mmCIF file of C-alpha atoms in Angstrom:
data_model
loop_
_atom_site.group_PDB
_atom_site.id
_atom_site.type_symbol
_atom_site.label_atom_id
_atom_site.label_comp_id
_atom_site.label_asym_id
_atom_site.label_seq_id
_atom_site.Cartn_x
_atom_site.Cartn_y
_atom_site.Cartn_z
ATOM 1 C CA MET A 10 -72.686 76.564 -31.874
ATOM 2 C CA THR A 11 -75.619 74.150 -33.556
ATOM 3 C CA LEU A 12 -77.419 72.437 -30.343
ATOM 4 C CA ALA A 13 -79.253 69.755 -32.365
ATOM 5 C CA LEU A 14 -81.910 68.705 -29.027
ATOM 6 C CA PRO A 15 -85.875 67.516 -29.059
ATOM 7 C CA ALA A 16 -88.599 70.248 -31.139
ATOM 8 C CA ASP A 17 -89.562 72.984 -28.763
ATOM 9 C CA ALA A 18 -93.238 72.309 -28.485
ATOM 10 C CA ALA A 19 -93.029 68.729 -30.118
ATOM 11 C CA THR A 20 -96.287 66.457 -29.457
ATOM 12 C CA ASP A 21 -96.740 62.831 -29.616
ATOM 13 C CA VAL A 22 -93.083 62.204 -28.972
ATOM 14 C CA ALA A 23 -92.747 58.352 -28.684
ATOM 15 C CA PRO A 24 -91.688 57.807 -25.361
ATOM 16 C CA GLY A 25 -89.197 54.383 -26.800
ATOM 17 C CA ASP A 26 -86.935 56.372 -29.219
ATOM 18 C CA PRO A 27 -83.606 57.774 -28.779
ATOM 19 C CA ILE A 28 -83.677 61.046 -26.887
ATOM 20 C CA GLU A 29 -80.004 63.207 -28.538
ATOM 21 C CA VAL A 30 -79.127 66.364 -27.770
ATOM 22 C CA THR A 31 -75.997 66.646 -30.116
ATOM 23 C CA ALA A 32 -72.804 69.822 -30.375
ATOM 24 C CA GLU A 33 -71.482 71.052 -33.257
ATOM 25 C CA ASP A 34 -68.960 72.960 -33.533
ATOM 26 C CA GLY A 35 -68.958 73.249 -30.222
ATOM 27 C CA VAL A 36 -69.053 71.018 -26.540
ATOM 28 C CA LEU A 37 -71.722 70.280 -24.579
ATOM 29 C CA THR A 38 -70.421 71.488 -21.146
ATOM 30 C CA GLU A 39 -74.331 70.061 -19.113
ATOM 31 C CA VAL A 40 -77.581 68.326 -20.351
ATOM 32 C CA VAL A 41 -80.463 68.412 -17.651
ATOM 33 C CA MET A 42 -83.850 66.960 -18.276
ATOM 34 C CA ILE A 43 -86.933 67.896 -15.830
ATOM 35 C CA ASN A 44 -89.948 65.777 -15.810
ATOM 36 C CA PRO A 45 -93.156 67.455 -14.421
ATOM 37 C CA ASP A 46 -93.139 66.200 -11.137
ATOM 38 C CA GLY A 47 -89.955 68.831 -11.335
ATOM 39 C CA GLU A 48 -87.105 65.952 -11.006
ATOM 40 C CA GLU A 49 -83.652 64.925 -13.100
ATOM 41 C CA VAL A 50 -83.852 62.795 -16.286
ATOM 42 C CA ALA A 51 -80.880 60.235 -15.786
ATOM 43 C CA GLY A 52 -78.904 60.944 -18.973
ATOM 44 C CA GLU A 53 -75.278 60.341 -20.480
ATOM 45 C CA LEU A 54 -72.669 63.481 -21.655
ATOM 46 C CA ALA A 55 -70.324 61.955 -23.494
ATOM 47 C CA GLU A 56 -66.189 62.594 -22.461
ATOM 48 C CA ASP A 57 -65.732 64.724 -25.389
ATOM 49 C CA GLY A 58 -68.663 67.205 -25.361
ATOM 50 C CA SER A 59 -70.245 65.951 -28.143
ATOM 51 C CA SER A 60 -73.875 64.778 -27.539
ATOM 52 C CA TRP A 61 -75.853 63.617 -24.446
ATOM 53 C CA SER A 62 -78.553 60.444 -24.465
ATOM 54 C CA LEU A 63 -81.639 59.588 -22.427
ATOM 55 C CA ALA A 64 -80.398 56.971 -19.690
ATOM 56 C CA GLU A 65 -83.922 56.042 -18.203
ATOM 57 C CA PRO A 66 -87.161 55.374 -20.079
ATOM 58 C CA LEU A 67 -89.967 58.054 -20.506
ATOM 59 C CA GLY A 68 -93.068 57.663 -19.331
ATOM 60 C CA TYR A 69 -96.136 58.331 -21.243
ATOM 61 C CA GLY A 70 -98.502 61.953 -21.526
ATOM 62 C CA ARG A 71 -95.714 63.668 -20.047
ATOM 63 C CA THR A 72 -93.841 66.700 -20.463
ATOM 64 C CA TYR A 73 -90.624 67.698 -20.119
ATOM 65 C CA THR A 74 -88.163 70.420 -20.350
ATOM 66 C CA LEU A 75 -83.966 69.505 -21.724
ATOM 67 C CA THR A 76 -81.790 72.607 -21.408
ATOM 68 C CA ALA A 77 -78.532 72.219 -23.053
ATOM 69 C CA THR A 78 -75.973 74.174 -21.802
ATOM 70 C CA GLY A 79 -72.319 74.007 -23.887
ATOM 71 C CA GLU A 80 -69.706 76.242 -25.147
ATOM 72 C CA ASN A 81 -68.961 77.412 -29.689
ATOM 73 C CA ALA A 82 -65.521 77.151 -31.086
ATOM 74 C CA ASP A 83 -64.652 81.070 -29.484
ATOM 75 C CA GLY A 84 -65.361 79.498 -25.437
ATOM 76 C CA GLU A 85 -68.962 81.683 -25.412
ATOM 77 C CA PRO A 86 -71.484 79.718 -23.381
ATOM 78 C CA VAL A 87 -74.710 78.848 -25.493
ATOM 79 C CA THR A 88 -77.653 77.269 -24.078
ATOM 80 C CA GLU A 89 -81.193 76.609 -25.790
ATOM 81 C CA THR A 90 -83.904 74.915 -24.131
ATOM 82 C CA SER A 91 -86.928 72.994 -25.728
ATOM 83 C CA GLU A 92 -90.448 71.977 -23.896
ATOM 84 C CA PHE A 93 -92.210 68.422 -25.375
ATOM 85 C CA THR A 94 -94.777 66.472 -24.490
ATOM 86 C CA THR A 95 -95.034 62.748 -24.531
ATOM 87 C CA ALA A 96 -97.563 60.001 -26.745
ATOM 88 C CA THR A 97 -100.227 59.239 -24.744
ATOM 89 C CA PRO A 98 -101.196 55.766 -26.176
ATOM 90 C CA VAL A 99 -104.842 54.997 -27.561
ATOM 91 C CA GLN A 100 -103.666 51.446 -26.834
ATOM 92 C CA GLN A 101 -100.824 49.409 -25.284
ATOM 93 C CA ALA A 102 -99.121 45.933 -26.956
ATOM 94 C CA TYR A 103 -98.032 43.569 -24.745
ATOM 95 C CA VAL A 104 -95.429 40.860 -26.065
ATOM 96 C CA GLY A 105 -96.364 37.341 -24.763
ATOM 97 C CA PHE A 106 -93.460 34.765 -25.618
ATOM 98 C CA SER A 107 -93.833 30.901 -26.239
ATOM 99 C CA PRO A 108 -91.850 29.051 -25.204
ATOM 100 C CA LEU A 109 -91.450 30.890 -21.872
ATOM 101 C CA PRO A 110 -87.904 32.591 -21.042
ATOM 102 C CA GLY A 111 -85.570 29.599 -20.132
ATOM 103 C CA ALA A 112 -86.644 26.772 -21.402
ATOM 104 C CA THR A 113 -84.870 24.250 -23.502
ATOM 105 C CA VAL A 114 -86.007 23.083 -26.788
ATOM 106 C CA GLY A 115 -86.104 21.662 -29.692
ATOM 107 C CA VAL A 116 -84.756 21.947 -32.932
ATOM 108 C CA GLY A 117 -87.828 22.558 -34.655
ATOM 109 C CA GLN A 118 -88.868 25.251 -32.834
ATOM 110 C CA PRO A 119 -90.183 28.609 -33.802
ATOM 111 C CA LEU A 120 -90.210 32.353 -31.579
ATOM 112 C CA ALA A 121 -93.641 32.997 -30.888
ATOM 113 C CA PHE A 122 -94.908 36.723 -30.386
ATOM 114 C CA TYR A 123 -98.414 37.460 -29.028
ATOM 115 C CA PHE A 124 -99.448 40.558 -28.947
ATOM 116 C CA ASP A 125 -102.801 39.985 -26.509
ATOM 117 C CA GLY A 126 -105.006 40.224 -28.742
ATOM 118 C CA THR A 127 -104.109 44.487 -29.471
ATOM 119 C CA PRO A 128 -103.588 44.053 -34.085
ATOM 120 C CA ILE A 129 -100.081 45.274 -35.157
ATOM 121 C CA GLN A 130 -100.161 48.008 -38.172
ATOM 122 C CA ASP A 131 -96.843 49.081 -38.624
ATOM 123 C CA LYS A 132 -94.753 45.278 -38.706
ATOM 124 C CA ALA A 133 -91.741 46.240 -39.317
ATOM 125 C CA ALA A 134 -91.400 48.320 -35.817
ATOM 126 C CA VAL A 135 -92.503 45.710 -34.547
ATOM 127 C CA GLU A 136 -89.504 43.741 -36.645
ATOM 128 C CA GLU A 137 -86.904 46.597 -35.496
ATOM 129 C CA ALA A 138 -87.698 46.064 -31.928
ATOM 130 C CA ILE A 139 -87.593 42.536 -30.899
ATOM 131 C CA SER A 140 -83.367 41.702 -31.676
ATOM 132 C CA ILE A 141 -83.028 37.938 -31.804
ATOM 133 C CA THR A 142 -79.450 36.818 -31.543
ATOM 134 C CA THR A 143 -78.087 33.293 -31.347
ATOM 135 C CA GLU A 144 -74.508 31.248 -30.599
ATOM 136 C CA PRO A 145 -73.649 30.339 -32.936
ATOM 137 C CA ALA A 146 -74.945 33.268 -35.304
ATOM 138 C CA VAL A 147 -77.810 31.928 -37.583
ATOM 139 C CA GLU A 148 -80.140 34.168 -40.052
ATOM 140 C CA GLY A 149 -84.008 34.205 -39.775
ATOM 141 C CA SER A 150 -86.733 35.810 -40.499
ATOM 142 C CA PHE A 151 -89.818 37.169 -39.089
ATOM 143 C CA TYR A 152 -93.740 35.677 -40.641
ATOM 144 C CA TRP A 153 -97.005 36.959 -39.619
ATOM 145 C CA PHE A 154 -99.747 34.560 -39.102
ATOM 146 C CA GLU A 155 -102.485 37.459 -38.732
ATOM 147 C CA ASP A 156 -101.316 40.819 -37.143
ATOM 148 C CA THR A 157 -101.386 39.984 -33.708
ATOM 149 C CA ARG A 158 -99.102 36.978 -34.371
ATOM 150 C CA ALA A 159 -95.250 36.869 -35.496
ATOM 151 C CA HIS A 160 -92.745 33.943 -35.746
ATOM 152 C CA TRP A 161 -89.263 33.973 -35.754
ATOM 153 C CA ARG A 162 -87.457 31.233 -36.919
ATOM 154 C CA PRO A 163 -83.964 29.512 -39.123
ATOM 155 C CA GLU A 164 -84.118 28.837 -42.910
ATOM 156 C CA GLU A 165 -83.084 24.645 -41.468
ATOM 157 C CA TYR A 166 -83.475 23.440 -37.759
ATOM 158 C CA TRP A 167 -81.402 24.885 -35.141
ATOM 159 C CA GLU A 168 -78.146 23.877 -34.127
ATOM 160 C CA PRO A 169 -78.345 21.232 -30.840
ATOM 161 C CA GLY A 170 -76.724 23.721 -28.047
ATOM 162 C CA THR A 171 -77.591 26.895 -30.225
ATOM 163 C CA VAL A 172 -78.160 29.861 -26.911
ATOM 164 C CA ILE A 173 -80.800 32.560 -28.638
ATOM 165 C CA THR A 174 -81.102 35.709 -26.668
ATOM 166 C CA ILE A 175 -84.701 37.795 -27.346
ATOM 167 C CA ASP A 176 -84.535 41.743 -26.991
ATOM 168 C CA ALA A 177 -88.320 42.733 -27.038
ATOM 169 C CA ASP A 178 -87.004 46.395 -26.696
ATOM 170 C CA ILE A 179 -90.885 47.324 -27.469
ATOM 171 C CA TYR A 180 -91.530 50.306 -24.351
ATOM 172 C CA GLY A 181 -92.231 53.559 -25.608
ATOM 173 C CA LYS A 182 -92.381 52.053 -29.370
ATOM 174 C CA HIS A 183 -95.175 53.438 -31.982
ATOM 175 C CA PHE A 184 -96.487 50.637 -34.052
ATOM 176 C CA GLY A 185 -99.199 52.860 -35.697
ATOM 177 C CA ASP A 186 -102.902 53.860 -34.902
ATOM 178 C CA GLY A 187 -101.389 54.939 -31.922
ATOM 179 C CA VAL A 188 -100.102 51.620 -30.342
ATOM 180 C CA TYR A 189 -97.481 51.967 -28.291
ATOM 181 C CA GLY A 190 -95.481 49.112 -26.365
ATOM 182 C CA LYS A 191 -96.403 47.980 -22.911
ATOM 183 C CA GLU A 192 -92.491 46.695 -21.734
ATOM 184 C CA SER A 193 -89.776 45.293 -23.293
ATOM 185 C CA ARG A 194 -89.091 42.000 -22.102
ATOM 186 C CA GLN A 195 -86.352 39.447 -22.719
ATOM 187 C CA SER A 196 -85.837 35.967 -22.808
ATOM 188 C CA THR A 197 -82.790 33.055 -23.580
ATOM 189 C CA LEU A 198 -83.509 29.617 -24.616
ATOM 190 C CA THR A 199 -81.541 27.081 -25.203
ATOM 191 C CA VAL A 200 -81.167 24.300 -27.924
ATOM 192 C CA GLY A 201 -81.495 20.694 -26.981
ATOM 193 C CA ASP A 202 -80.431 17.426 -28.128
ATOM 194 C CA SER A 203 -81.837 17.215 -31.860
ATOM 195 C CA PHE A 204 -84.930 14.801 -31.718
ATOM 196 C CA ILE A 205 -86.202 13.835 -35.276
ATOM 197 C CA ALA A 206 -89.521 11.301 -35.181
ATOM 198 C CA ARG A 207 -90.147 9.812 -38.450
ATOM 199 C CA ALA A 208 -94.102 7.930 -38.867
ATOM 200 C CA ASP A 209 -94.415 5.905 -41.899
ATOM 201 C CA GLY A 210 -97.923 5.480 -42.849
ATOM 202 C CA ALA A 211 -96.982 2.152 -45.403
ATOM 203 C CA ALA A 212 -94.138 0.895 -43.407
ATOM 204 C CA HIS A 213 -96.552 1.330 -40.283
ATOM 205 C CA GLN A 214 -93.170 2.186 -37.950
ATOM 206 C CA LEU A 215 -92.674 5.228 -35.572
ATOM 207 C CA THR A 216 -88.455 5.813 -36.251
ATOM 208 C CA VAL A 217 -86.637 8.349 -34.160
ATOM 209 C CA GLU A 218 -82.670 9.551 -34.224
ATOM 210 C CA ILE A 219 -81.646 11.622 -31.497
ATOM 211 C CA ASN A 220 -78.500 13.274 -33.244
ATOM 212 C CA GLY A 221 -78.929 11.777 -36.514
ATOM 213 C CA GLU A 222 -78.931 7.932 -34.244
ATOM 214 C CA VAL A 223 -81.659 6.180 -34.700
ATOM 215 C CA VAL A 224 -82.576 5.000 -31.349
ATOM 216 C CA ARG A 225 -85.820 3.008 -31.491
ATOM 217 C CA THR A 226 -88.261 1.257 -33.782
ATOM 218 C CA MET A 227 -91.503 1.102 -32.863
ATOM 219 C CA PRO A 228 -94.616 -0.299 -34.766
ATOM 220 C CA THR A 229 -97.603 2.214 -35.564
ATOM 221 C CA SER A 230 -100.859 2.776 -37.087
ATOM 222 C CA LEU A 231 -101.499 6.209 -38.680
ATOM 223 C CA GLY A 232 -105.021 7.579 -39.338
ATOM 224 C CA LYS A 233 -107.547 5.206 -41.520
ATOM 225 C CA ALA A 234 -109.267 6.363 -44.947
ATOM 226 C CA ASP A 235 -111.584 8.644 -43.502
ATOM 227 C CA PHE A 236 -109.315 10.171 -40.750
ATOM 228 C CA GLN A 237 -106.230 10.555 -42.809
ATOM 229 C CA SER A 238 -103.173 12.296 -40.465
ATOM 230 C CA TRP A 239 -101.863 14.722 -41.732
ATOM 231 C CA ASN A 240 -98.255 14.265 -43.843
ATOM 232 C CA GLY A 241 -95.788 17.222 -43.754
ATOM 233 C CA VAL A 242 -93.349 17.816 -40.766
ATOM 234 C CA HIS A 243 -95.549 18.483 -36.807
ATOM 235 C CA VAL A 244 -93.172 20.204 -33.619
ATOM 236 C CA VAL A 245 -94.593 18.618 -30.332
ATOM 237 C CA THR A 246 -96.281 21.810 -28.376
ATOM 238 C CA GLU A 247 -96.713 20.012 -25.453
ATOM 239 C CA LYS A 248 -97.723 16.334 -23.098
ATOM 240 C CA HIS A 249 -99.365 14.967 -20.771
ATOM 241 C CA ALA A 250 -99.416 11.608 -18.709
ATOM 242 C CA GLN A 251 -103.034 11.162 -19.212
ATOM 243 C CA TYR A 252 -105.535 13.280 -21.983
ATOM 244 C CA THR A 253 -108.836 12.806 -22.806
ATOM 245 C CA MET A 254 -109.883 13.502 -26.497
ATOM 246 C CA ASP A 255 -112.437 14.469 -27.691
ATOM 247 C CA SER A 256 -113.009 15.087 -31.232
ATOM 248 C CA SER A 257 -116.234 17.525 -30.777
ATOM 249 C CA THR A 258 -113.068 20.068 -30.032
ATOM 250 C CA TYR A 259 -112.640 19.929 -33.479
ATOM 251 C CA GLY A 260 -116.179 19.057 -35.337
ATOM 252 C CA LEU A 261 -116.745 16.187 -34.953
ATOM 253 C CA ASP A 262 -118.964 15.081 -32.714
ATOM 254 C CA VAL A 263 -119.764 10.875 -31.620
ATOM 255 C CA ALA A 264 -122.972 10.586 -33.536
ATOM 256 C CA SER A 265 -120.803 11.270 -36.658
ATOM 257 C CA GLY A 266 -117.755 9.092 -35.529
ATOM 258 C CA GLY A 267 -115.555 10.446 -33.132
ATOM 259 C CA TYR A 268 -114.857 9.714 -29.486
ATOM 260 C CA VAL A 269 -113.838 10.768 -25.766
ATOM 261 C CA THR A 270 -111.438 8.676 -24.379
ATOM 262 C CA ASP A 271 -109.216 8.683 -21.327
ATOM 263 C CA VAL A 272 -105.996 8.053 -23.347
ATOM 264 C CA GLN A 273 -102.565 7.737 -21.510
ATOM 265 C CA TRP A 274 -98.452 9.535 -22.769
ATOM 266 C CA ALA A 275 -100.635 11.943 -25.150
ATOM 267 C CA THR A 276 -97.920 14.508 -27.251
ATOM 268 C CA ARG A 277 -99.358 17.081 -28.736
ATOM 269 C CA ILE A 278 -97.668 17.517 -32.372
ATOM 270 C CA ALA A 279 -100.508 19.313 -33.604
ATOM 271 C CA ASN A 280 -102.951 22.183 -33.155
ATOM 272 C CA ASN A 281 -105.507 20.164 -35.550
ATOM 273 C CA GLY A 282 -106.400 17.135 -32.841
ATOM 274 C CA GLU A 283 -103.065 15.094 -33.858
ATOM 275 C CA PHE A 284 -101.212 13.602 -30.774
ATOM 276 C CA VAL A 285 -98.676 10.781 -30.186
ATOM 277 C CA HIS A 286 -100.106 8.239 -27.626
ATOM 278 C CA ALA A 287 -100.333 4.877 -26.167
ATOM 279 C CA ALA A 288 -103.644 2.566 -27.857
ATOM 280 C CA PRO A 289 -103.562 -0.093 -26.481
ATOM 281 C CA TRP A 290 -107.095 -1.105 -27.806
ATOM 282 C CA ASN A 291 -105.662 -0.184 -31.491
ATOM 283 C CA GLY A 292 -104.387 -4.241 -32.719
ATOM 284 C CA LEU A 293 -102.935 -3.141 -35.700
ATOM 285 C CA LEU A 294 -100.174 -0.984 -34.333
ATOM 286 C CA GLY A 295 -97.240 -2.098 -37.326
ATOM 287 C CA GLN A 296 -99.738 -4.151 -39.397
ATOM 288 C CA ALA A 297 -102.417 -0.919 -40.956
ATOM 289 C CA ASN A 298 -104.057 2.363 -39.870
ATOM 290 C CA ASP A 299 -106.469 2.304 -37.697
ATOM 291 C CA SER A 300 -106.344 5.901 -35.426
ATOM 292 C CA HIS A 301 -109.119 8.607 -35.904
ATOM 293 C CA GLY A 302 -105.522 10.442 -37.285
ATOM 294 C CA CYS A 303 -102.829 9.904 -33.764
ATOM 295 C CA ILE A 304 -99.894 8.206 -34.329
ATOM 296 C CA ASN A 305 -100.723 5.284 -32.507
ATOM 297 C CA LEU A 306 -98.180 3.008 -29.815
ATOM 298 C CA SER A 307 -97.832 0.545 -27.869
ATOM 299 C CA LEU A 308 -97.851 1.361 -23.657
ATOM 300 C CA GLU A 309 -94.765 0.690 -23.183
ATOM 301 C CA ASP A 310 -93.397 3.014 -26.640
ATOM 302 C CA ALA A 311 -95.530 5.979 -26.189
ATOM 303 C CA LYS A 312 -94.722 5.993 -22.011
ATOM 304 C CA TRP A 313 -90.455 5.840 -23.709
ATOM 305 C CA PHE A 314 -91.554 8.512 -26.307
ATOM 306 C CA TYR A 315 -93.263 10.991 -23.634
ATOM 307 C CA ASP A 316 -90.249 10.842 -21.496
ATOM 308 C CA ASN A 317 -87.716 11.817 -24.019
ATOM 309 C CA VAL A 318 -89.391 14.519 -26.138
ATOM 310 C CA LYS A 319 -89.325 17.391 -26.212
ATOM 311 C CA SER A 320 -91.434 20.756 -26.437
ATOM 312 C CA GLY A 321 -89.747 21.655 -30.328
ATOM 313 C CA ASP A 322 -89.201 18.533 -31.312
ATOM 314 C CA VAL A 323 -89.535 17.570 -34.787
ATOM 315 C CA VAL A 324 -92.314 14.858 -36.391
ATOM 316 C CA ILE A 325 -92.188 14.210 -39.563
ATOM 317 C CA ILE A 326 -95.656 12.210 -40.779
ATOM 318 C CA GLU A 327 -95.261 9.780 -44.326
ATOM 319 C CA ASN A 328 -97.052 8.185 -46.705
ATOM 320 C CA ALA A 329 -100.033 8.585 -44.654
ATOM 321 C CA GLY A 330 -102.295 9.505 -47.494
ATOM 322 C CA GLY A 331 -103.056 12.005 -49.912
ATOM 323 C CA ARG A 332 -103.565 15.226 -46.618
ATOM 324 C CA GLU A 333 -100.574 18.058 -46.435
ATOM 325 C CA LEU A 334 -100.147 19.286 -43.420
ATOM 326 C CA PRO A 335 -101.453 23.141 -43.910
ATOM 327 C CA GLY A 336 -98.436 26.146 -43.231
ATOM 328 C CA ASP A 337 -101.060 28.000 -41.603
ATOM 329 C CA GLY A 338 -99.896 27.748 -37.539
ATOM 330 C CA GLY A 339 -103.439 25.581 -37.202
ATOM 331 C CA ARG A 340 -104.920 27.501 -34.223
ATOM 332 C CA GLY A 341 -101.646 29.462 -32.935
ATOM 333 C CA GLY A 342 -99.855 25.655 -33.611
ATOM 334 C CA TYR A 343 -96.245 25.491 -34.915
ATOM 335 C CA ASN A 344 -96.619 24.135 -38.529
ATOM 336 C CA ASP A 345 -93.983 26.185 -39.551
ATOM 337 C CA TRP A 346 -91.665 23.987 -41.338
ATOM 338 C CA GLN A 347 -94.564 23.455 -44.321
ATOM 339 C CA ILE A 348 -93.489 27.011 -45.331
ATOM 340 C CA SER A 349 -91.167 27.362 -47.807
ATOM 341 C CA TRP A 350 -88.286 29.217 -46.783
ATOM 342 C CA ASP A 351 -88.305 31.405 -50.320
ATOM 343 C CA GLU A 352 -92.559 32.489 -49.330
ATOM 344 C CA TRP A 353 -91.217 32.843 -45.314
ATOM 345 C CA SER A 354 -88.993 35.213 -45.493
ATOM 346 C CA THR A 355 -91.718 37.667 -47.914
ATOM 347 C CA GLY A 356 -93.335 37.964 -43.967
ATOM 348 C CA GLY A 357 -96.600 36.489 -44.174
ATOM 349 C CA ARG A 358 -99.501 38.951 -43.855
ATOM 350 C CA ARG A 359 -96.324 41.759 -43.163
#
């Protein structure tokens, strides 16, 4: 009988990789793995004695002894022992999620994964370690904006009511250059009602559809000629009842026509400085574009928008001028829908 188990004296064994003992032309009767403290490591022996598998994670930089006993086809005992050592990481990568677990999100919400400043060389290994399942089922793909950040989205907007389950089983997995996963994490998200807003820079109106039905049309003012709003699909990321708008954070100081202004009911739709917010000082709502790039509304309309919108909802700006929203995620934003599916499915900087 042949027993297949980790090679004796093996080093740099990834503790997150499967550890399995199998029997060929015979059966296993007992398998024992001992850790460096002399304690037995949990494992499961198949009922038919054909295999044994590890049932708890191994540690980094530790030596284990594995002894497998079985019987060959003639009933004669066979025993093999292997001593191996798990890898010691050069660096460990922690994965952060956005949105946070348990959130209810909009139909345009991408799933973002951040690796705490740790560059990932083997991106395919990360994608294999992160399982994304949905009900109802939908296909999607990862796109790497940089070596430390990847997003996942379906080809089209999510269906309202979709339940998204993320299982980032990264602990002990090797991602290249001595980088190993630090901690496995899980998350469940729910997609809420479809909320799609359309801001028309020619008609000077903002129209909101909820689950396909127009529920509100509001006079608006987009960016004026020198500060045009960006055309394209924006995704809501955060909102604030009170917010200080400071254009210097985007390279425009007050001396050059910038501003520092306190506003109410501010909803961020991109990380390039664009918000939907109240602008009671703007006397051209519904008539002309006179903002510095944001979507200006009355106090009443901005409050309604703030009260009804959520992270992941879609805001589409059109007829605002010549600028097209870049699809590079802008400072970690969610401009993902500006990237065609053909390009997205190539994986980006994979």
